[in-house]
XYZ file of C-alpha atoms in Angstrom:
650
model
C 162.802 131.856 138.118
C 159.587 130.215 137.131
C 158.245 130.437 140.728
C 159.250 134.200 140.928
C 157.478 134.897 137.683
C 154.408 133.270 139.095
C 154.298 135.780 141.770
C 155.778 138.722 139.923
C 159.068 140.560 140.830
C 159.668 140.561 144.460
C 162.466 142.970 145.786
C 165.275 141.030 147.360
C 164.595 142.911 150.569
C 161.146 141.343 150.984
C 162.528 137.780 151.021
C 162.655 137.562 154.685
C 159.009 138.689 154.921
C 157.342 136.770 152.060
C 159.456 133.954 150.500
C 159.669 133.853 146.736
C 159.656 130.199 147.204
C 155.934 130.178 148.356
C 154.474 128.403 145.185
C 151.240 128.871 143.845
C 149.679 125.520 145.385
C 150.725 126.719 148.708
C 149.302 129.870 148.440
C 145.922 128.408 147.233
C 146.154 125.804 150.257
C 146.819 128.650 152.731
C 143.872 130.582 151.442
C 141.645 127.649 151.890
C 142.848 127.121 155.446
C 142.090 130.799 156.186
C 138.692 130.369 154.730
C 138.170 127.416 157.133
C 139.349 129.338 160.121
C 137.266 132.291 159.250
C 134.209 130.466 159.011
C 134.876 128.615 162.317
C 135.673 131.939 163.989
C 132.327 133.535 162.553
C 130.383 130.509 163.915
C 131.871 130.761 167.275
C 131.420 134.566 167.540
C 127.835 134.081 166.310
C 127.078 131.916 169.270
C 127.496 128.369 167.991
C 129.087 126.321 170.962
C 132.678 125.350 170.196
C 132.134 121.566 170.254
C 129.593 121.930 167.619
C 131.704 123.919 165.334
C 133.453 120.784 163.596
C 130.166 119.354 163.015
C 128.941 122.303 161.318
C 132.096 122.723 159.288
C 131.730 119.142 157.869
C 128.123 119.500 157.049
C 126.946 120.392 153.584
C 125.869 124.029 154.558
C 129.288 124.354 156.337
C 131.347 123.090 153.600
C 129.549 125.380 151.168
C 130.049 128.278 153.278
C 133.819 127.590 153.267
C 133.826 126.993 149.480
C 131.892 130.329 149.077
C 134.400 132.394 151.234
C 137.295 130.681 149.491
C 135.839 131.536 145.962
C 135.031 135.112 146.899
C 138.622 135.545 148.254
C 139.874 134.250 145.020
C 138.007 136.418 142.957
C 138.761 139.689 144.957
C 142.406 138.645 144.811
C 142.111 138.849 141.017
C 140.682 142.273 141.149
C 143.318 143.406 143.492
C 146.321 141.880 142.041
C 147.874 140.327 145.135
C 147.144 137.132 147.110
C 145.550 137.391 150.736
C 144.463 140.948 150.210
C 140.885 139.845 149.974
C 141.096 138.431 153.622
C 141.858 141.775 154.937
C 138.539 142.986 153.650
C 136.254 139.814 154.174
C 137.572 138.679 157.596
C 137.176 141.871 159.846
C 133.648 142.564 158.341
C 132.450 138.946 158.707
C 133.808 138.654 162.271
C 132.334 141.927 163.375
C 128.949 141.104 161.873
C 129.126 137.595 163.709
C 130.127 139.196 166.975
C 127.259 141.635 166.947
C 124.978 138.767 166.107
C 126.145 136.733 169.070
C 125.667 139.681 171.530
C 122.363 140.594 169.940
C 121.059 137.013 170.239
C 122.206 136.966 173.923
C 120.482 140.229 174.930
C 117.675 140.492 172.453
C 116.973 136.824 171.722
C 117.317 137.305 168.003
C 120.204 136.909 165.391
C 121.613 139.890 163.407
C 119.786 140.680 160.271
C 121.128 143.044 157.528
C 118.190 145.221 158.187
C 119.500 145.898 161.755
C 122.210 148.061 160.366
C 119.307 150.480 159.492
C 118.674 150.699 163.288
C 121.999 151.685 164.484
C 120.575 153.044 167.772
C 119.927 149.460 168.907
C 123.521 148.286 168.240
C 124.801 151.442 169.968
C 122.544 150.819 173.011
C 123.776 147.233 173.137
C 127.426 148.172 173.943
C 126.832 149.769 177.364
C 124.393 147.158 178.380
C 127.120 144.533 177.784
C 129.730 146.531 179.714
C 127.521 146.923 182.851
C 126.197 143.278 182.835
C 129.669 141.621 182.307
C 132.528 144.254 182.950
C 135.404 141.720 183.040
C 134.182 140.320 179.656
C 133.741 143.867 178.418
C 137.408 144.651 179.242
C 138.577 141.523 177.771
C 136.514 142.197 174.435
C 137.894 145.713 174.448
C 141.506 144.471 174.529
C 140.858 141.945 171.979
C 139.035 144.562 169.808
C 142.230 146.694 170.277
C 144.518 143.979 169.291
C 142.376 143.067 166.173
C 142.252 146.565 164.937
C 145.999 146.923 165.545
C 146.536 143.756 163.441
C 144.196 144.969 160.752
C 146.027 148.367 160.722
C 149.433 146.722 160.541
C 148.282 144.414 157.668
C 146.779 147.442 155.948
C 149.695 149.607 156.166
C 152.689 147.204 156.247
C 151.585 143.948 154.551
C 149.215 145.309 151.789
C 152.048 145.789 149.418
C 153.980 142.906 150.642
C 151.513 140.132 149.883
C 152.632 137.856 146.894
C 151.908 139.728 143.647
C 149.908 137.549 141.158
C 150.918 137.252 137.672
C 148.686 137.399 134.772
C 148.682 133.681 134.641
C 147.819 133.189 138.265
C 145.012 135.705 138.012
C 143.640 134.000 135.011
C 143.813 130.791 136.788
C 141.865 132.176 139.882
C 139.177 133.816 137.545
C 138.592 130.546 135.678
C 138.312 128.474 138.894
C 136.069 131.015 140.905
C 133.911 132.591 138.418
C 131.670 129.573 137.471
C 131.199 128.794 141.230
C 130.135 132.417 141.926
C 127.923 132.526 138.890
C 126.183 129.273 140.012
C 126.117 130.055 143.665
C 124.542 133.647 143.452
C 121.032 132.524 142.062
C 120.585 129.909 144.838
C 120.549 132.762 147.557
C 117.161 133.976 146.040
C 115.338 131.995 148.650
C 111.824 132.630 147.126
C 112.755 130.576 144.113
C 113.291 126.825 143.932
C 116.928 126.007 143.491
C 117.998 122.351 142.508
C 121.665 123.259 143.628
C 120.496 124.543 147.065
C 118.557 121.393 147.618
C 121.380 119.086 146.954
C 123.656 121.261 149.347
C 120.983 120.812 151.951
C 120.820 124.533 152.474
C 117.264 125.359 153.589
C 116.097 128.850 153.957
C 113.963 128.806 156.999
C 112.544 132.310 157.094
C 109.686 131.600 159.417
C 112.179 130.500 162.126
C 115.287 132.696 161.887
C 117.019 130.809 164.781
C 116.712 127.545 162.907
C 117.788 129.591 159.828
C 120.989 130.638 161.191
C 121.682 127.425 163.120
C 121.251 125.116 160.135
C 122.755 127.198 157.543
C 125.398 129.072 159.514
C 125.689 132.897 160.139
C 127.058 133.976 156.690
C 124.376 131.999 154.490
C 121.456 133.011 156.750
C 122.585 136.555 156.808
C 122.828 136.648 153.052
C 119.312 135.126 152.732
C 118.053 138.117 154.634
C 120.026 140.619 152.790
C 117.511 141.691 150.091
C 115.206 142.722 152.848
C 117.395 145.538 154.157
C 117.028 147.714 150.926
C 114.140 149.908 152.086
C 114.634 153.478 150.610
C 112.516 156.534 151.483
C 109.766 157.300 149.122
C 110.592 160.313 146.783
C 109.941 163.597 148.538
C 109.621 162.075 152.069
C 109.930 164.800 154.673
C 107.793 166.430 157.562
C 106.295 168.770 154.959
C 105.071 165.891 152.720
C 103.549 164.109 155.747
C 101.835 167.390 156.729
C 100.095 167.484 153.462
C 98.497 164.183 153.588
C 94.784 164.562 154.165
C 92.190 162.231 155.717
C 88.657 161.735 154.410
C 86.371 163.005 157.067
C 83.209 161.806 155.262
C 84.217 158.047 156.041
C 85.000 158.669 159.634
C 81.635 157.315 161.573
C 80.237 159.267 164.370
C 80.592 158.079 167.827
C 79.269 154.634 168.530
C 75.825 153.829 167.124
C 72.952 154.942 169.410
C 71.759 151.457 170.549
C 75.273 150.439 171.601
C 75.336 151.129 175.295
C 78.733 149.516 175.714
C 81.680 148.987 173.358
C 81.416 145.628 171.414
C 83.868 142.881 171.887
C 86.127 142.204 168.763
C 87.320 138.779 168.099
C 89.428 138.401 164.886
C 90.377 134.629 163.945
C 92.920 134.290 161.112
C 92.278 130.744 160.068
C 95.300 128.815 158.754
C 95.092 127.977 155.055
C 91.196 128.477 155.084
C 89.922 128.239 151.451
C 86.759 126.938 149.658
C 87.556 123.390 148.453
C 84.324 123.382 146.434
C 86.267 125.464 143.939
C 88.532 122.570 142.969
C 87.661 121.228 139.516
C 87.261 117.388 139.293
C 86.133 117.254 142.720
C 82.395 116.870 143.857
C 81.254 117.163 147.497
C 78.121 115.348 148.757
C 77.677 118.137 151.145
C 78.902 121.589 151.668
C 81.825 121.326 153.927
C 81.624 125.141 154.980
C 78.004 126.000 155.263
C 78.253 128.568 158.065
C 81.142 130.265 156.500
C 79.158 130.354 153.113
C 75.950 131.680 154.513
C 77.689 134.561 156.374
C 80.598 135.259 153.904
C 81.096 139.029 153.631
C 83.440 138.577 150.667
C 87.039 137.612 150.318
C 90.461 138.414 151.341
C 93.188 138.772 148.584
C 96.130 137.288 150.291
C 99.495 138.483 149.225
C 100.896 135.092 149.919
C 100.431 131.428 148.923
C 100.875 128.270 151.073
C 102.785 129.997 153.713
C 104.380 133.178 154.916
C 101.432 133.639 157.192
C 103.220 136.573 159.295
C 103.044 138.817 156.289
C 99.240 138.525 156.035
C 98.984 139.046 159.649
C 101.089 142.147 159.485
C 98.727 143.746 157.115
C 95.588 142.735 159.085
C 96.875 144.111 162.349
C 98.522 147.388 161.112
C 96.698 148.495 158.049
C 100.035 148.787 156.264
C 100.774 147.001 153.091
C 103.689 144.414 151.938
C 103.200 146.196 148.455
C 105.414 148.984 149.585
C 108.210 146.684 151.054
C 110.995 144.683 149.238
C 109.708 141.603 147.496
C 110.492 138.559 149.871
C 110.679 140.542 152.966
C 109.009 139.636 156.294
C 108.176 142.693 158.477
C 107.811 140.506 161.465
C 111.365 139.452 161.196
C 113.143 142.358 159.571
C 111.487 145.789 160.413
C 109.322 145.773 163.330
C 111.816 147.083 165.850
C 109.796 149.896 167.663
C 106.195 150.577 168.752
C 103.884 150.649 165.619
C 100.158 151.465 165.191
C 97.910 148.482 165.136
C 94.363 147.445 165.965
C 95.587 146.128 169.354
C 97.061 149.450 170.305
C 94.198 151.546 168.906
C 91.479 149.480 170.670
C 93.549 149.438 173.917
C 93.665 153.117 173.833
C 89.795 152.943 173.740
C 89.689 150.941 176.925
C 89.992 147.453 175.344
C 92.092 144.573 176.894
C 94.115 143.291 173.784
C 95.023 139.673 173.869
C 96.887 137.515 171.049
C 96.396 133.835 171.026
C 98.223 131.263 169.026
C 98.644 127.453 169.962
C 102.269 127.409 168.952
C 105.676 128.433 170.191
C 105.975 132.265 170.868
C 109.178 132.702 168.997
C 107.793 131.544 165.653
C 107.642 134.337 163.357
C 109.229 136.443 166.129
C 105.469 137.104 167.534
C 106.639 137.570 171.061
C 108.728 140.684 170.253
C 106.363 141.870 167.537
C 103.048 141.654 169.625
C 104.816 143.647 172.380
C 105.625 146.457 169.765
C 102.013 146.144 168.453
C 100.664 147.052 171.803
C 98.967 143.793 172.951
C 98.449 143.352 176.620
C 99.004 139.630 176.494
C 100.239 136.865 174.143
C 99.095 133.348 175.088
C 101.209 131.073 173.124
C 101.499 127.362 173.459
C 103.398 127.539 176.831
C 100.697 129.739 178.353
C 97.861 127.405 177.269
C 96.595 124.096 178.733
C 97.336 120.919 176.583
C 95.130 121.275 173.521
C 93.415 118.503 171.628
C 95.365 117.806 168.393
C 94.466 117.099 164.728
C 97.726 115.298 163.693
C 100.474 117.639 164.979
C 98.565 120.689 165.395
C 96.067 122.138 167.924
C 92.597 121.654 166.619
C 90.284 124.679 165.943
C 87.713 123.396 168.265
C 90.152 123.354 171.258
C 91.268 126.869 170.337
C 87.773 128.042 170.068
C 87.270 126.964 173.736
C 90.092 129.054 174.787
C 88.767 132.118 172.900
C 85.339 131.696 174.742
C 87.155 131.022 177.953
C 89.059 134.354 177.686
C 85.898 136.182 176.571
C 83.860 134.847 179.730
C 86.573 136.064 181.996
C 86.960 139.375 180.583
C 85.561 142.365 182.525
C 85.848 145.277 180.103
C 85.729 145.271 176.279
C 87.906 142.761 174.748
C 90.017 142.708 171.547
C 91.234 139.019 170.823
C 93.396 138.190 167.808
C 93.790 134.438 167.260
C 95.763 132.428 164.846
C 94.672 128.891 164.289
C 96.927 126.010 163.443
C 94.766 122.980 162.372
C 94.690 123.832 158.605
C 98.376 123.781 158.295
C 99.809 121.439 155.755
C 101.036 118.787 154.730
C 97.631 117.105 154.708
C 98.585 113.531 155.603
C 96.140 110.719 155.440
C 96.401 109.905 159.198
C 95.425 113.332 160.464
C 91.975 112.638 161.360
C 90.803 109.371 162.912
C 87.671 109.476 160.725
C 86.658 111.878 157.990
C 83.063 113.031 157.538
C 83.462 114.662 154.172
C 82.333 112.617 151.268
C 83.506 113.369 147.903
C 83.937 112.148 144.289
C 87.069 112.871 142.349
C 88.585 112.449 139.118
C 92.072 113.191 140.403
C 94.633 110.576 141.470
C 94.306 108.820 144.642
C 97.044 110.799 146.325
C 95.628 114.154 145.271
C 92.160 113.058 146.369
C 93.246 111.976 149.590
C 95.011 115.469 150.059
C 91.898 117.284 149.172
C 89.740 115.086 151.282
C 92.004 115.646 154.410
C 92.074 119.400 153.810
C 88.293 119.523 153.374
C 87.809 117.742 156.514
C 89.721 120.517 158.311
C 87.614 123.206 156.672
C 84.483 121.302 157.727
C 85.886 121.420 161.379
C 86.807 124.973 161.014
C 83.219 125.749 160.018
C 81.745 123.826 162.903
C 83.939 125.689 165.195
C 82.888 129.072 163.863
C 79.310 127.939 164.396
C 80.049 127.137 168.105
C 81.639 130.645 168.380
C 78.750 132.297 166.923
C 76.328 130.686 169.146
C 78.258 131.441 172.123
C 78.513 135.071 171.034
C 74.555 135.300 170.797
C 74.200 134.452 174.433
C 76.426 137.272 175.659
C 75.017 140.484 176.907
C 77.850 142.415 175.231
C 77.843 142.749 171.441
C 80.535 140.488 169.890
C 81.837 141.163 166.482
C 83.593 138.298 164.803
C 85.918 138.511 161.997
C 87.274 135.352 160.432
C 89.458 134.963 157.250
C 91.910 132.584 155.657
C 95.574 133.713 155.568
C 96.465 132.045 152.179
C 95.459 129.098 149.921
C 96.483 125.545 151.234
C 99.692 124.041 149.711
C 97.818 121.467 147.580
C 100.207 121.695 144.796
C 99.763 118.329 143.096
C 95.902 118.482 143.493
C 95.883 122.102 142.102
C 97.925 121.104 138.950
C 96.105 117.873 138.336
C 92.736 119.569 138.507
C 93.785 122.441 136.334
C 92.876 124.939 138.991
C 96.397 126.296 138.799
C 99.109 125.930 136.043
C 101.976 125.515 138.610
C 102.278 124.039 142.131
C 102.577 127.658 143.570
C 100.358 130.791 142.731
C 101.237 133.249 140.219
C 102.736 136.538 141.387
C 102.112 138.348 137.941
C 99.023 137.295 136.090
C 95.858 138.614 134.668
C 93.402 139.403 137.540
C 90.881 136.477 137.123
C 93.956 134.256 137.595
C 95.298 136.244 140.619
C 91.833 136.253 142.284
C 91.601 132.528 141.679
C 94.865 131.817 143.232
C 94.863 134.445 146.185
C 91.198 134.570 147.436
C 90.199 133.320 150.801
C 86.866 133.525 152.681
C 86.135 136.514 154.700
C 83.484 136.737 157.514
C 82.545 140.152 159.333
C 79.669 139.170 161.646
C 78.027 140.904 164.763
C 76.015 138.973 167.302
C 73.434 141.877 167.315
C 73.240 142.681 163.571
C 74.411 139.667 161.803
C 76.777 139.251 158.820
C 78.186 141.935 156.529
C 77.575 141.065 152.807
C 79.227 144.032 150.916
C 82.970 143.827 151.112
C 83.860 142.084 147.917
C 87.443 141.090 147.743
C 89.839 143.326 149.691
C 93.476 143.203 150.761
C 94.248 142.332 154.294
C 95.598 145.909 154.917
C 92.048 147.238 154.653
C 90.641 144.786 157.334
C 91.353 147.206 160.103
C 89.163 149.834 158.471
C 86.265 147.422 158.106
C 86.758 146.173 161.845
C 86.885 149.722 163.235
C 83.846 151.038 161.447
C 81.845 147.698 162.213
C 82.675 148.483 165.863
C 81.279 152.093 165.332
C 84.658 153.641 166.230
C 86.586 156.522 164.537
C 90.304 157.044 164.016
C 92.398 159.440 161.926
C 94.134 156.680 160.213
C 91.947 153.485 160.302
C 88.782 155.083 159.271
C 89.974 158.594 158.151
C 93.045 157.931 155.871
C 92.609 154.058 155.374
C 88.983 154.762 154.653
C 89.854 157.059 151.805
C 92.260 154.325 150.406
C 89.299 151.841 150.696
C 86.886 154.319 148.782
C 89.369 154.175 145.872
C 90.969 150.713 145.984
C 89.993 147.175 147.055
C 93.299 145.201 146.313
C 96.767 146.644 146.869
C 99.275 144.034 145.832
C 102.882 144.359 144.702
C 101.819 143.536 140.987
C 97.999 143.885 140.977
C 96.077 146.888 141.844
C 92.355 146.929 141.729
C 90.193 150.073 141.997
C 86.827 150.320 143.641
C 85.028 149.743 140.309
C 86.893 146.364 139.887
C 89.247 147.550 137.162
C 92.602 145.891 137.196
C 95.812 147.829 136.921
C 98.657 145.243 136.543
C 102.192 146.288 137.060
C 101.291 149.656 138.683
C 104.726 149.731 140.461
C 106.948 148.900 137.418
C 107.972 152.550 137.208
C 106.288 153.244 133.827
C 104.161 155.759 135.493
C 103.827 157.301 138.941
C 101.542 155.636 141.470
C 98.247 157.385 142.181
C 98.400 160.150 144.703
C 96.468 158.371 147.362
C 98.815 155.332 147.280
C 101.793 157.670 147.282
C 100.495 159.166 150.580
C 99.870 155.636 151.780
C 103.574 154.706 151.332
C 104.701 157.865 152.898
C 102.659 157.253 155.982
C 104.001 153.716 156.185
C 107.531 154.372 155.688
C 107.231 157.190 158.091
C 106.004 155.088 160.855
C 108.194 151.904 160.311
C 111.476 153.468 159.272
C 111.238 157.197 159.354
C 111.071 159.886 161.855
C 107.342 159.381 162.690
C 106.226 162.837 161.633
C 102.675 161.452 161.351
C 102.360 160.299 164.971
C 100.376 163.214 166.358
C 97.962 163.642 163.529
C 97.328 159.983 162.566
C 98.290 157.790 165.492
C 97.335 159.358 168.827
C 97.639 156.252 170.633
C 101.361 156.109 170.145
C 102.058 159.453 171.892
C 103.033 157.813 175.045
C 105.541 155.352 173.514
C 109.122 155.585 172.923
C 109.695 156.535 169.191
C 112.629 154.060 168.647
C 112.363 150.872 170.917
C 109.507 149.346 172.853
C 111.843 149.175 175.988
C 115.258 150.000 176.886
C 117.660 147.010 175.948
C 118.656 146.613 179.546
C 115.041 145.814 180.406
C 114.740 142.922 177.933
C 115.306 139.545 179.386
C 118.383 137.579 178.639
C 118.247 134.377 176.770
C 120.585 131.618 175.883
C 123.066 131.932 173.049
C 122.160 130.484 169.625
C 122.321 126.665 170.181
C 124.349 124.608 167.757
């Protein structure tokens, strides 16, 4: 009788189907076993080799995933009043997503992100490709799908009300057991915040390398890390009519190339890893300026939207002219949103007859650059495997060796060249053994460890400055004008030194602070220099999204977006950050997106255009982005044309 009360009154006719003797502990144990089986099935479908699944299940991320599924199932059963009902909701959804991820990874070399569900066309296109490439497997999968659907339908219609009913006592037990776990587990999924619990569970959000993110943390946890970035809603009033009303500022569109420019200028843009002025560090005195060339030719500063990492977000702004300020906090456009041809400096200049080359001395898959650069219109991407063995500084290719490759590509170019290079030498951590000898002399009141970090970093800055000098001297010898743009992507991760010196209150930069603090913690040097006319000196501090406007106008070219619309934005604002807006007069407007008042009209138009091109119907293509007219609206290539790659390794 006690056992029957535990599960509610079960009609005698149901005894053959669900035994009343199934006690509370057995139900809990069975639910735990189902959770283990579900996680194993998910990992298998997502592409993890079978022999690696036990290893994952017994790892801390694997055990945490099982515990999470188990606790969620317990909590849902409390809400629905019967045991196991939760699995009818959780299992089909998790298995279906894992299957799609495995197939996407096989055909498109990338796991499934929540934001992919916004691009249903890609998923739809994937199905016929699978069927034509592997018809036998397609038939098998079709039969399995039918059987699974039949099982789900059976469970839904016939077993839904026959699962053991939970008494009030059983529901309270589940709630008390699961609620603390769920409350403690949820905050650690905010990967941008430090989590003591997440560190202890060895769950590591690796947003820069999604393959490793999914491999280490498992499909479900990695998918959850990416979930916040899928919430991109259309701006209020977005439609074709709203886009048609957006105006360009013809006054800022330059005339055709300047009179003394007989041929187009080459454009070389170098995004220098963690380039920052170390002489700004309090408590440290340098015997000689580590960056004399940069200082002499500095046009101003870039206001980086990031700190210590997330290079791809700065790169996104500098190449497209779009802003992270209009995207969800923590999102990474290179990973989540770039799924079709988009406007970029590469595509614009290629349309003007330039060859567009991207250069980075690291793996091409890092930050999804191989796919992104294709969508941005580059002709070539020379990653680590397409370059000769480069001299290293510690683990990273030296700036000097990368500059050699830039000059080689420039010497080999026949027509005008646009080259975008991302350096690597300045990447942290700044270990004492990176340089065989350091030429930077300094006096410091900081601890020995912090002083060593600053010294190693400053030596990298000195070498970056020396490399820029070489690049400028080379450019001066060329018959074609060469425009060189160099900027730092973000401040270096010198957390301990920053805190000790008092330069920053915390080890990472503030996201919401008064303008002087934000500038101090987000400014990096900016160079805009021409081999014919020398450096520009008038740019102040600007967001990376405004760089394309400055580059295009420096080259004497005109464009409806980069010089027309973006020029209008640059005339009104210099910094466009999620929290901080700085107008052309230098006045700060903190919290401008907090919803207390509407954004200024130019920024509303800016957001409309960006949403239209990345997520929307691209109503603005014809007026603002003529270089995209020959491109497919949804995807850069048909799915069938993309090379296949191995499934996600374990």
